[in-house]
C-alpha cells in the first residue's frame, strides 16, 4: 500500500514518486472507477509510491475548451496549476487521454510544466524497468485495441498499450481503421455531453460494429469516454455477454490476479 | 521578318506574367487579412516538415493508387518544365531548339525524359478523370462537390492532357522536318514516344508540317501561360502553396490547442494572479474566436487556398461517415469561397470593407460545427497539413464566448464545471469513492 492522498504525503513530510491524476470520468463514473482501482493495484505491485489529489482534483477544463469556452478552461486550468504547484508536483500519470493532452500540452503555456504520462505509457515504463512483471502463461484471448484520439493521433502514442497487451499474452487484433487512422468513439470535442446532430447513425455504433466484426473476446480501451461509448455500442449489438470492454490496466490487473 | 514572332512572344509572355503577379499579390494581401499566428519550432524542423510532406509527398502514399498517379504528374510537371525553359529561350531569342548544340548528349536525355513523361502524364490524367467521372469515387461526389469544384478539377486534367498532346505533335512534326533537313529544324533530340507518329505525318507537305509544329509550339506555351493565370482561381493553387503551407504548419502535437492570450489576462486578473505578457508587441484581438475569415489566423486562410479538394479529410471524418452535415472539406472550401468574395471586393474597390456577411452563418452553420468530435482524423488525412479543426474551434469559440449560442446541454456542462469542477453535477466527495480499501 503505497498510495496516499497528497495532503497525507505532505503531512508526513514526504513526496510520492508520482501524482496519479484520476480524471473526472474515471473518478466519478461507477463503471470507470474500476479503472482507477486496477491501475493503482498495478502501481502497488510495481512498488510505486503514488499520490492522488482526492477532492482537490477538478476537471482539467478540456471539455469546456473543446466546446469553445476558453474562459472556463483557463479558470479551471489556473486553479489546478495552483494546486499542483502548491504540492510541488513534478510528474503526473493519468488514466484519461484528454487530461493527458491538456496537462502535457496546454498547461505549460499557463505556468504548469510537468512530466506527464498516459497510464499505458507509465505501465510500459514500469515493465521495461522490470518493476512490473507480466504473466508469461499463455492466454491467447483475442483482444482489439481501440486507439483514443487524444493519445494516438493527437499525441503519437500507439505502441505502449499494444506492447502491454501482447506482453500480457493476449492475441492482439487490429481493426481496419486503427492507429493514426483509427475511428473516433464519438465522445470527443464535447460530444459526450450533448445529443448528436441529425445523421444516419451514431458514431459509437459505427465504431463498435467495426470492432465486433473481428469477433474479439475483449475490446481494450485507454480512455474512460471510449469505454462508455463502446460499452453502449456493445450493448446495442446485444453482445455484452460475449465481449467485454475493458481498460488496458484492468486487463493487466486481471491477468496478474490483482482484481 | 523574323522578329514578328519574337515581339508577339514577348508581348504574350509579359502580359501573362504581369496578370499573374497582380493576382499573386492580391492573393497574398487577402491571406494576410488573417490574424497573426504563433510559429513555434525552429526553421530546421519546418524545412524538414516541408521536405517530408510536400517535396517527398510523405502522406500521399496513404492512398497508393492516387499516390502513384500523382507522383507521375508531379515529376512529369518538373521534367516537362525543362522543355519549357527551352521554349521560353527560343521564343525570346527567335531560335529553334537552342539548347541542342550546347549540351550534347544531355539534350537527348532531356528529350527522352520529356517524351517518357508526356506518355505517363497522359495516362495518369486519364486515370484521374476516370476515377473522378466514371468510377465516381464517393469522396468526389459529396454535397459540396457540385457545380464549380468538379468542373475546376476536370478543366485542370483536360488542360494537362491538351498540353502534353501539343508537345507530342510538336516533337512528331519536328522529327519529320529534321529528316527532310528543312531550315531551321536541326538534327536534335531523341523522341521515343512521338516517333510513332512520324509515319502518320510523313505524307504531309513541309508547309503543313511547319504549321503543325508552330501551332503546337504556340499552343503549348500559350496553354501554359493561360493555365498559370487560371491557377490563382483554382484548387490547383496547391502546386505552389503546398510548400509554404507545410513549412508553416504547426510542429506541436496535433491535439494541442493554444490558449487565447486575452482570456489569460482576464482569468489571471479574476484569480488575483500577476498578469504577464503585456506589451510584448502582439496585439490581442478584440473578438474572442472567429465569426468571419478576417478573425481566423492567416495560416487558416493559407490552408483554405492550399486545399485541392481531394476529400481525404471528409472521407475519414466520423461525423460525415455517420451522415452528419459536417464535412471538413466543406469547412475549407467555405473559408476559401468567403475569401474569394473578399478578394473580389479588394480587386474592385482597392480595399476591403465589411459587407455584413460572415463565414459563420452565411457559409458555415452551427449544426456543422457542433458535429465535430475534434478527433483530428481530417488533420491526419490531409496530404498538405491543412487543419479544419482549428477553424471549427475558433468558430465555436465565437458562438460560445461572443454569441452565447451553445447547445443547451453544453451550457449545462459549463454550469457543472463551474459549480462542481466536473462535467457532471456530482459532489467532489465522490472522487474518494473508488479509493475505499485502497488508500490507507
XYZ file of C-alpha atoms in Angstrom:
699
model
C 0.000 0.000 0.000
C 1.932 2.951 -1.226
C -0.866 5.230 -2.193
C -1.964 8.248 -0.207
C -3.805 11.473 -0.672
C -1.425 14.292 -1.468
C -2.227 16.102 1.770
C -1.341 12.898 3.666
C 2.038 12.731 1.907
C 2.565 16.406 2.714
C 1.563 15.881 6.349
C 4.121 13.074 6.586
C 6.724 15.428 5.150
C 7.191 13.155 2.144
C 6.636 13.241 -1.586
C 5.331 10.390 -3.713
C 7.130 9.165 -6.844
C 4.247 10.315 -8.947
C 0.892 12.040 -8.809
C -1.948 9.956 -10.197
C -4.367 12.370 -11.880
C -7.546 10.297 -11.912
C -9.717 12.483 -14.144
C -13.424 13.167 -13.634
C -14.730 10.361 -15.793
C -12.629 7.711 -14.061
C -13.238 9.095 -10.575
C -16.962 9.716 -10.895
C -18.350 7.090 -13.259
C -19.293 3.929 -11.401
C -18.033 1.620 -14.134
C -14.868 3.623 -14.831
C -13.880 3.691 -11.155
C -12.696 0.109 -11.674
C -10.002 1.506 -13.976
C -8.582 3.516 -11.081
C -8.721 0.513 -8.771
C -6.967 -1.718 -11.302
C -4.351 0.868 -12.189
C -3.413 1.662 -8.583
C -3.121 -2.060 -7.831
C -0.627 -2.295 -10.678
C 1.257 0.690 -9.223
C 1.297 -1.049 -5.847
C 2.526 -4.288 -7.446
C 5.372 -2.334 -9.023
C 6.236 -0.688 -5.718
C 5.428 2.802 -6.902
C 4.658 5.393 -4.239
C 1.743 7.364 -5.635
C -0.426 10.242 -4.541
C -3.893 11.440 -5.501
C -5.487 14.837 -5.026
C -8.884 13.449 -3.995
C -11.352 16.292 -3.510
C -8.621 18.781 -4.543
C -8.710 17.438 -8.076
C -11.050 19.098 -10.510
C -11.736 18.898 -14.209
C -8.724 19.922 -16.345
C -11.084 22.117 -18.368
C -10.746 20.084 -21.548
C -14.465 19.641 -22.322
C -15.019 23.400 -21.976
C -12.053 24.199 -24.204
C -13.155 21.844 -26.991
C -16.682 23.241 -26.735
C -15.308 26.737 -27.298
C -15.265 28.118 -23.739
C -11.673 29.181 -23.240
C -12.630 31.267 -20.184
C -13.879 28.295 -18.243
C -10.964 26.176 -19.420
C -8.395 28.699 -18.292
C -10.171 29.309 -14.997
C -10.024 25.606 -14.112
C -6.525 25.257 -15.546
C -5.119 28.082 -13.443
C -6.762 26.684 -10.309
C -5.375 23.214 -10.989
C -1.924 24.603 -11.696
C -2.024 26.424 -8.347
C -2.936 23.155 -6.616
C -0.286 21.134 -8.451
C 2.416 23.719 -7.867
C 1.487 24.014 -4.192
C 2.251 20.288 -3.837
C 5.409 20.797 -5.917
C 4.271 18.111 -8.325
C 6.865 17.184 -10.940
C 5.479 14.056 -12.548
C 1.898 13.099 -13.352
C 0.253 9.937 -14.656
C -3.359 9.923 -15.761
C -5.904 7.341 -16.898
C -7.592 9.779 -19.285
C -6.069 10.813 -22.641
C -7.952 14.115 -22.565
C -6.449 15.020 -19.190
C -3.137 13.723 -20.539
C -3.198 16.035 -23.558
C -4.332 19.039 -21.570
C -1.834 18.594 -18.722
C 1.036 17.796 -21.072
C 0.473 20.250 -23.910
C -1.822 23.025 -22.755
C -0.850 23.692 -19.137
C 2.776 24.714 -19.834
C 1.710 27.997 -21.512
C -0.313 28.785 -18.395
C 2.515 28.164 -15.965
C 2.182 24.439 -15.244
C 5.023 22.344 -16.634
C 5.168 18.675 -15.631
C 6.348 15.341 -16.924
C 3.048 13.783 -17.960
C 2.340 10.121 -18.738
C -0.678 8.335 -20.037
C -1.117 5.315 -17.769
C -0.291 2.858 -20.569
C 2.994 4.698 -21.170
C 3.806 4.638 -17.482
C 2.940 0.952 -17.137
C 5.110 0.177 -20.149
C 7.962 2.068 -18.494
C 7.494 0.020 -15.309
C 7.571 -3.190 -17.382
C 10.743 -2.102 -19.191
C 12.394 -1.271 -15.868
C 11.495 -4.724 -14.578
C 9.352 -3.297 -11.801
C 6.126 -4.698 -13.156
C 6.199 -8.341 -14.220
C 3.513 -9.508 -16.587
C 2.362 -13.160 -16.636
C 4.206 -15.486 -19.011
C 1.423 -18.054 -19.056
C -0.291 -18.185 -22.408
C -3.769 -16.739 -22.635
C -4.242 -16.061 -26.313
C -7.645 -14.473 -25.946
C -8.487 -12.246 -28.878
C -8.389 -8.568 -27.978
C -8.693 -5.498 -30.173
C -7.317 -2.164 -29.031
C -9.279 0.972 -29.809
C -6.903 3.942 -30.095
C -8.091 7.011 -28.173
C -7.825 10.049 -30.485
C -6.049 12.213 -27.931
C -3.445 9.553 -27.162
C -2.835 8.215 -30.661
C -3.422 10.722 -33.412
C -3.282 13.650 -31.017
C -0.028 12.740 -29.285
C 1.546 9.987 -31.358
C 1.405 7.138 -28.825
C 0.329 3.889 -30.463
C 2.825 1.360 -29.128
C 2.605 1.416 -25.328
C -0.913 -0.069 -24.999
C -0.256 -2.618 -27.727
C 3.034 -3.816 -26.238
C 1.350 -4.231 -22.845
C -1.456 -6.332 -24.311
C 0.987 -8.508 -26.243
C 3.208 -8.907 -23.212
C 0.144 -9.961 -21.236
C -0.033 -12.859 -23.724
C -3.231 -11.784 -25.377
C -3.811 -12.179 -29.074
C -3.837 -8.602 -30.322
C -6.001 -7.888 -33.347
C -6.039 -4.705 -35.402
C -9.214 -3.025 -36.583
C -9.317 -1.990 -40.249
C -9.231 1.608 -39.035
C -6.520 1.655 -36.408
C -3.558 3.657 -35.138
C -3.384 7.053 -36.887
C -6.437 6.209 -38.960
C -8.452 4.950 -36.012
C -12.105 5.954 -35.914
C -13.230 8.148 -33.016
C -15.647 6.586 -30.482
C -17.817 9.679 -30.855
C -17.280 11.246 -27.421
C -14.632 13.882 -28.100
C -14.995 17.603 -28.619
C -17.851 17.884 -26.134
C -19.980 15.218 -27.890
C -20.086 13.192 -24.655
C -22.230 15.922 -23.135
C -24.711 16.619 -25.910
C -27.076 14.916 -28.287
C -25.548 14.042 -31.651
C -26.527 16.119 -34.669
C -29.049 14.504 -37.028
C -27.486 11.745 -39.118
C -27.811 8.170 -40.300
C -26.086 6.552 -37.367
C -24.335 7.182 -34.074
C -20.546 7.208 -34.257
C -20.104 4.737 -31.396
C -22.326 2.229 -33.211
C -20.278 2.601 -36.400
C -17.069 2.038 -34.464
C -18.327 -0.823 -32.301
C -19.627 -2.709 -35.343
C -16.196 -2.457 -36.906
C -14.540 -3.821 -33.764
C -17.111 -6.592 -33.225
C -16.600 -7.776 -36.807
C -13.217 -9.086 -35.622
C -15.032 -11.324 -33.104
C -12.825 -10.332 -30.166
C -13.334 -11.546 -26.596
C -12.390 -8.120 -25.310
C -12.270 -4.591 -26.605
C -9.379 -2.806 -24.908
C -9.561 0.940 -24.379
C -7.296 3.572 -22.870
C -9.911 6.244 -22.203
C -12.948 6.332 -19.908
C -15.030 8.128 -22.561
C -14.232 5.499 -25.180
C -15.198 2.927 -22.536
C -18.655 4.438 -22.116
C -19.242 4.842 -25.858
C -18.074 1.367 -26.812
C -19.834 -0.304 -23.877
C -23.042 1.292 -25.137
C -22.176 0.113 -28.632
C -21.661 -3.476 -27.488
C -24.978 -3.400 -25.611
C -26.661 -2.001 -28.711
C -25.347 -5.029 -30.595
C -26.570 -7.311 -27.775
C -23.109 -8.783 -27.259
C -22.393 -7.613 -23.719
C -22.237 -11.269 -22.574
C -19.669 -12.291 -25.189
C -17.481 -9.196 -25.421
C -16.034 -7.203 -22.539
C -14.977 -3.582 -22.907
C -12.043 -3.037 -20.563
C -9.255 -0.588 -19.974
C -5.745 -1.899 -20.648
C -4.987 -1.514 -16.922
C -7.965 -3.679 -15.987
C -6.861 -6.408 -18.368
C -3.324 -6.390 -16.948
C -4.545 -6.392 -13.346
C -6.843 -9.289 -14.142
C -4.048 -11.259 -15.801
C -1.918 -10.711 -12.702
C -4.735 -11.812 -10.409
C -4.831 -8.432 -8.701
C -8.583 -7.916 -9.089
C 10.691 39.322 -90.865
C 11.990 37.014 -88.162
C 11.300 39.463 -85.353
C 7.498 39.487 -85.544
C 7.050 36.168 -83.695
C 9.627 37.365 -81.163
C 7.713 40.561 -80.441
C 4.468 38.636 -80.260
C 6.071 36.205 -77.846
C 7.451 38.932 -75.597
C 4.056 40.657 -75.512
C 2.219 37.447 -74.653
C 4.756 36.434 -72.008
C 4.945 39.904 -70.457
C 1.167 40.291 -70.279
C 0.692 36.825 -68.823
C 3.351 37.365 -66.156
C 2.021 40.816 -65.255
C -1.504 39.495 -64.746
C -0.175 36.553 -62.762
C 1.941 38.735 -60.474
C -1.021 41.048 -59.870
C -3.190 38.142 -58.772
C -0.487 36.609 -56.617
C -0.084 39.893 -54.775
C -3.841 40.212 -54.384
C -3.930 36.681 -53.022
C -1.136 37.422 -50.575
C -2.899 40.562 -49.395
C -6.129 38.613 -48.867
C -4.397 35.887 -46.864
C -2.666 38.473 -44.704
C -6.055 39.843 -43.631
C -5.933 36.978 -41.124
C -4.709 37.286 -37.578
C -1.124 36.754 -36.525
C -0.381 33.133 -35.668
C 2.313 31.844 -33.296
C 5.118 29.976 -35.033
C 6.714 27.522 -32.606
C 9.694 25.383 -33.529
C 12.901 26.002 -35.452
C 13.229 26.678 -39.151
C 15.226 23.433 -39.470
C 12.209 21.492 -38.187
C 9.997 23.346 -40.640
C 12.219 22.698 -43.631
C 12.269 19.019 -42.706
C 8.482 19.002 -42.457
C 8.188 20.624 -45.883
C 10.680 18.152 -47.350
C 8.849 15.121 -45.978
C 5.289 16.199 -46.603
C 5.372 18.460 -49.654
C 8.511 17.636 -51.629
C 8.555 13.886 -50.895
C 4.748 13.681 -50.558
C 5.010 11.553 -47.414
C 1.271 11.372 -46.885
C 0.092 10.788 -50.430
C 1.045 7.124 -50.067
C -1.861 6.565 -47.660
C -3.867 6.025 -50.857
C -1.445 4.101 -53.106
C -3.324 4.339 -56.417
C -3.796 8.085 -56.193
C -0.230 8.427 -54.946
C 1.344 6.719 -57.961
C -0.667 8.730 -60.474
C 0.066 11.912 -58.519
C 3.809 11.185 -58.443
C 3.752 10.782 -62.218
C 2.103 14.151 -62.756
C 4.325 15.826 -60.139
C 7.603 14.556 -61.618
C 6.217 14.982 -65.120
C 5.477 18.613 -64.372
C 9.085 19.176 -63.264
C 10.639 17.276 -66.185
C 8.420 18.808 -68.861
C 9.182 22.249 -67.452
C 12.819 21.760 -68.515
C 11.476 21.731 -72.064
C 9.506 24.865 -71.229
C 12.773 26.623 -70.346
C 13.971 25.936 -73.874
C 10.651 27.104 -75.331
C 10.994 30.375 -73.409
C 14.555 30.887 -74.640
C 13.621 30.062 -78.233
C 10.665 32.400 -78.052
C 12.691 35.293 -76.689
C 15.700 34.826 -78.950
C 13.946 33.670 -82.114
C 15.912 30.434 -82.170
C 14.903 26.797 -82.562
C 15.942 24.156 -80.016
C 18.605 26.489 -78.703
C 19.921 24.069 -76.074
C 20.746 21.258 -78.519
C 24.170 22.433 -79.747
C 25.345 23.324 -76.242
C 24.506 20.390 -74.026
C 25.373 17.457 -76.315
C 24.157 14.074 -75.143
C 22.229 15.738 -72.283
C 19.841 17.055 -74.913
C 18.933 13.539 -75.952
C 18.478 12.576 -72.307
C 16.282 15.618 -71.759
C 14.050 14.997 -74.764
C 13.807 11.303 -73.885
C 12.758 12.171 -70.330
C 10.199 14.668 -71.574
C 8.777 12.126 -74.006
C 8.511 9.395 -71.372
C 6.623 11.743 -69.081
C 4.401 13.006 -71.882
C 3.084 9.464 -72.085
C 2.967 8.845 -68.348
C 1.253 12.148 -67.558
C -1.306 11.448 -70.266
C -2.089 8.061 -68.723
C -2.175 9.468 -65.161
C -4.509 12.292 -66.167
C -6.824 9.810 -67.882
C -6.789 7.644 -64.731
C -7.710 10.673 -62.615
C -10.524 11.606 -64.996
C -11.740 8.021 -64.906
C -11.666 7.818 -61.087
C -13.489 11.102 -60.812
C -16.098 10.884 -63.564
C -16.646 7.215 -64.332
C -15.623 5.300 -61.214
C -17.226 8.153 -59.231
C -15.221 7.736 -56.018
C -17.612 8.773 -53.238
C -15.292 11.446 -51.894
C -15.539 13.350 -55.182
C -19.325 13.379 -55.067
C -20.393 14.765 -51.695
C -22.761 17.712 -51.296
C -20.089 20.420 -51.625
C -18.757 18.868 -54.839
C -21.374 20.285 -57.195
C -21.038 22.957 -59.846
C -17.688 24.683 -59.969
C -15.481 22.275 -57.923
C -15.827 19.221 -60.231
C -15.642 21.473 -63.293
C -12.438 23.016 -61.927
C -10.958 19.540 -61.443
C -11.874 18.459 -64.964
C -10.563 21.686 -66.516
C -7.204 21.035 -64.827
C -6.984 17.451 -66.063
C -8.099 18.240 -69.618
C -5.643 21.153 -69.748
C -2.838 18.830 -68.722
C -3.854 16.413 -71.449
C -4.019 19.234 -74.022
C -0.566 20.455 -73.019
C 1.095 17.062 -73.382
C -0.703 16.390 -76.662
C 0.589 19.707 -78.021
C 4.169 18.784 -77.095
C 3.685 15.348 -78.629
C 2.676 16.786 -82.009
C 5.359 19.449 -81.802
C 8.013 16.767 -81.436
C 6.471 14.469 -84.034
C 6.303 17.111 -86.750
C 9.764 18.379 -85.805
C 11.209 14.935 -86.452
C 9.796 14.758 -89.981
C 11.151 18.244 -90.687
C 14.523 17.197 -89.270
C 14.594 14.179 -91.611
C 13.836 16.445 -94.567
C 16.552 18.875 -93.446
C 14.173 21.829 -93.577
C 15.605 25.020 -92.018
C 15.795 25.704 -89.073
C 14.967 22.140 -87.953
C 18.405 20.959 -86.884
C 19.186 17.346 -86.031
C 18.470 17.259 -82.310
C 16.977 15.051 -79.637
C 15.603 11.556 -79.359
C 11.867 11.044 -79.199
C 10.955 7.515 -78.092
C 7.235 8.301 -77.904
C 6.385 10.731 -80.687
C 8.497 8.808 -83.248
C 5.498 6.500 -83.534
C 3.508 9.377 -85.013
C 6.147 10.086 -87.690
C 4.639 7.705 -90.316
C 1.294 9.397 -89.706
C 2.703 12.800 -90.628
C 5.215 11.853 -93.310
C 2.665 12.277 -96.114
C 2.226 15.979 -95.350
C 3.979 18.852 -97.091
C 6.769 20.843 -95.456
C 4.463 23.814 -95.030
C 1.771 21.744 -93.377
C 4.320 20.234 -91.010
C 5.744 23.643 -90.128
C 2.214 24.799 -89.445
C 1.581 21.840 -87.129
C 4.940 22.316 -85.405
C 4.475 26.065 -84.888
C 0.852 25.700 -83.883
C 1.784 23.056 -81.269
C 4.674 25.161 -80.003
C 2.468 28.225 -79.559
C -0.410 26.150 -78.174
C 1.873 24.682 -75.549
C 3.357 27.957 -74.348
C 0.104 29.919 -74.514
C -1.610 26.996 -72.803
C 0.947 27.097 -70.011
C 0.642 30.856 -69.562
C -3.150 30.670 -69.587
C -3.033 27.828 -67.073
C -0.657 29.848 -64.900
C -3.268 32.609 -64.782
C -6.036 30.132 -64.156
C -4.314 28.675 -61.088
C -4.935 31.608 -58.676
C -8.670 30.998 -59.107
C -8.460 27.236 -58.922
C -7.958 24.458 -56.401
C -4.787 23.852 -58.393
C -3.060 26.509 -56.253
C -1.809 23.583 -54.194
C 1.054 23.116 -56.654
C 2.572 26.308 -55.230
C 1.022 26.678 -51.770
C 1.686 23.143 -50.515
C 5.260 24.183 -49.887
C 4.691 27.246 -47.662
C 1.690 25.526 -46.091
C 3.733 22.566 -44.876
C 6.517 24.905 -43.807
C 4.201 26.999 -41.641
C 2.084 24.130 -40.288
C 2.466 23.642 -36.519
C 5.090 21.182 -35.358
C 3.378 20.856 -31.960
C 1.301 17.735 -31.117
C -1.868 17.811 -33.252
C -4.171 17.705 -30.208
C -2.598 20.792 -28.659
C -4.799 23.860 -28.793
C -3.270 27.114 -27.648
C -4.997 29.305 -25.085
C -6.282 32.726 -26.079
C -3.863 35.289 -24.586
C -6.522 37.941 -23.957
C -8.521 35.373 -21.975
C -5.433 34.518 -19.933
C -5.119 38.140 -18.836
C -8.745 38.319 -17.733
C -8.649 34.967 -15.936
C -5.444 35.808 -14.108
C -6.898 39.132 -13.049
C -10.063 37.412 -11.800
C -7.970 34.997 -9.736
C -5.756 37.772 -8.400
C -2.687 36.387 -10.158
C 0.022 38.599 -11.662
C -0.740 39.340 -15.315
C 2.288 38.906 -17.530
C 2.933 39.156 -21.247
C 1.827 42.787 -21.566
C 3.405 44.935 -24.227
C 5.219 42.100 -25.992
C 4.178 43.588 -29.337
C 1.415 41.113 -30.109
C -1.853 42.988 -30.253
C -4.541 40.886 -28.612
C -7.539 40.630 -30.941
C -10.708 42.137 -29.578
C -13.075 39.399 -30.753
C -12.995 36.033 -28.971
C -12.860 33.300 -31.575
C -13.850 33.996 -35.156
C -17.034 34.960 -36.915
C -15.507 35.822 -40.256
C -12.351 34.826 -42.096
C -10.571 38.031 -41.086
C -10.733 36.815 -37.473
C -9.101 33.492 -38.304
C -5.302 33.257 -38.422
C -3.514 33.863 -41.714
C -2.425 30.227 -41.555
C -6.073 29.121 -41.577
C -6.506 31.258 -44.691
C -3.388 29.827 -46.327
C -4.849 26.381 -45.532
C -8.027 27.301 -47.376
C -6.167 28.389 -50.519
C -3.920 25.322 -50.361
C -6.837 22.877 -50.284
C -7.146 20.930 -53.521
C -10.475 19.394 -52.510
C -9.229 15.806 -52.556
C -11.684 14.991 -49.776
C -9.476 12.621 -47.807
C -10.446 14.624 -44.720
C -14.161 14.191 -45.294
C -13.838 10.501 -46.119
C -12.329 9.787 -42.674
C -14.488 12.193 -40.646
C -16.611 10.213 -38.136
C -19.377 12.807 -38.305
C -19.502 12.666 -42.089
C -19.281 8.860 -42.179
C -22.347 8.632 -39.955
C -24.371 11.064 -42.051
C -23.988 14.338 -40.172
C -23.883 17.578 -42.090
C -20.225 18.257 -41.224
C -17.634 17.865 -43.958
C -14.130 19.131 -43.141
C -13.518 19.757 -46.839
C -16.589 21.988 -46.950
C -15.201 23.971 -43.995
C -12.073 24.656 -46.055
C -13.999 25.363 -49.268
C -16.384 27.728 -47.468
C -13.449 29.596 -45.955
C -11.947 29.935 -49.397
C -15.226 30.964 -51.048
C -15.663 33.679 -48.446
C -12.059 34.793 -49.027
C -12.671 34.913 -52.762
C -15.644 37.172 -52.132
C -13.424 39.491 -50.103
C -10.653 39.268 -52.687
C -13.042 40.364 -55.432
C -14.019 43.399 -53.363
C -10.370 44.347 -52.889
C -9.836 43.905 -56.637
C -12.804 46.150 -57.450
C -12.564 48.782 -54.710
C -8.904 48.683 -53.801
C -9.622 47.762 -50.194
C -11.768 45.550 -48.004
C -14.852 46.953 -46.347
C -17.125 44.713 -44.273
C -20.193 43.729 -46.303
C -22.386 42.470 -43.481
C -21.773 38.856 -44.390
C -19.630 36.376 -42.479
C -18.166 32.886 -42.674
C -20.223 31.815 -39.667
C -23.860 31.940 -40.606
C -23.641 32.758 -44.302
C -21.370 29.836 -45.166
C -20.956 27.527 -42.173
C -23.845 26.638 -39.878
C -23.660 25.871 -36.140
C -25.025 22.404 -36.892
C -21.855 21.572 -38.811
C -19.609 22.982 -36.089
C -21.260 21.092 -33.246
C -20.980 17.771 -35.065
C -17.168 17.792 -34.772
C -15.588 15.371 -32.274
C -12.186 17.114 -32.611
C -10.759 13.637 -33.265
C -8.195 15.038 -35.702
C -8.731 12.375 -38.388
C -9.143 15.116 -41.027
C -5.890 16.754 -39.954
C -4.057 13.443 -40.162
C -5.547 12.614 -43.549
C -4.583 15.870 -45.254
C -1.559 15.359 -47.516
C -0.545 19.016 -47.081
C -1.182 19.571 -43.353
C -4.384 21.586 -43.555
C -6.225 21.866 -40.224
C -10.032 22.148 -40.459
C -10.416 21.567 -36.690
C -8.595 24.817 -35.970
C -11.249 26.760 -37.898
C -14.099 24.779 -36.314
C -12.695 25.502 -32.850
C -12.383 29.239 -33.471
C -15.931 29.460 -34.807
C -17.162 27.521 -31.758
C -15.301 29.969 -29.543
C -17.170 32.811 -31.179
C -20.512 31.014 -30.823
C -19.908 30.314 -27.131
C -17.987 33.304 -25.839
C -19.326 36.109 -28.040
C -22.758 34.962 -29.171
C -23.714 32.756 -26.172
C -25.135 30.209 -28.579
C -24.002 26.859 -27.241
C -26.383 23.887 -27.384
C -28.427 23.686 -24.194
C -26.716 20.545 -22.885
C -23.327 22.156 -23.457
C -24.448 25.058 -21.279
C -25.367 22.510 -18.599
C -21.846 21.121 -18.968
C -20.375 24.582 -18.412
C -22.517 25.178 -15.326
C -21.499 21.825 -13.853
C -17.848 22.503 -14.491
C -18.134 25.900 -12.862
C -20.064 24.720 -9.825
C -18.657 21.247 -9.242
C -15.307 21.291 -11.035
C -16.523 18.331 -13.074
C -18.679 17.818 -16.148
C -21.361 16.203 -14.019
C -23.386 17.631 -11.157
C -21.737 15.360 -8.620
C -20.166 16.343 -5.298
C -16.384 16.315 -5.168
C -16.524 13.821 -2.259
C -17.463 11.201 -4.810
C -13.869 11.424 -6.055
C -12.881 9.479 -2.938
C -15.299 6.609 -3.622
C -13.042 4.385 -5.718
C -10.270 4.578 -3.130
C -12.159 2.717 -0.411
C -9.974 -0.133 0.841
C -7.201 1.072 -1.442
C -5.932 4.170 0.281
C -4.996 3.966 3.915
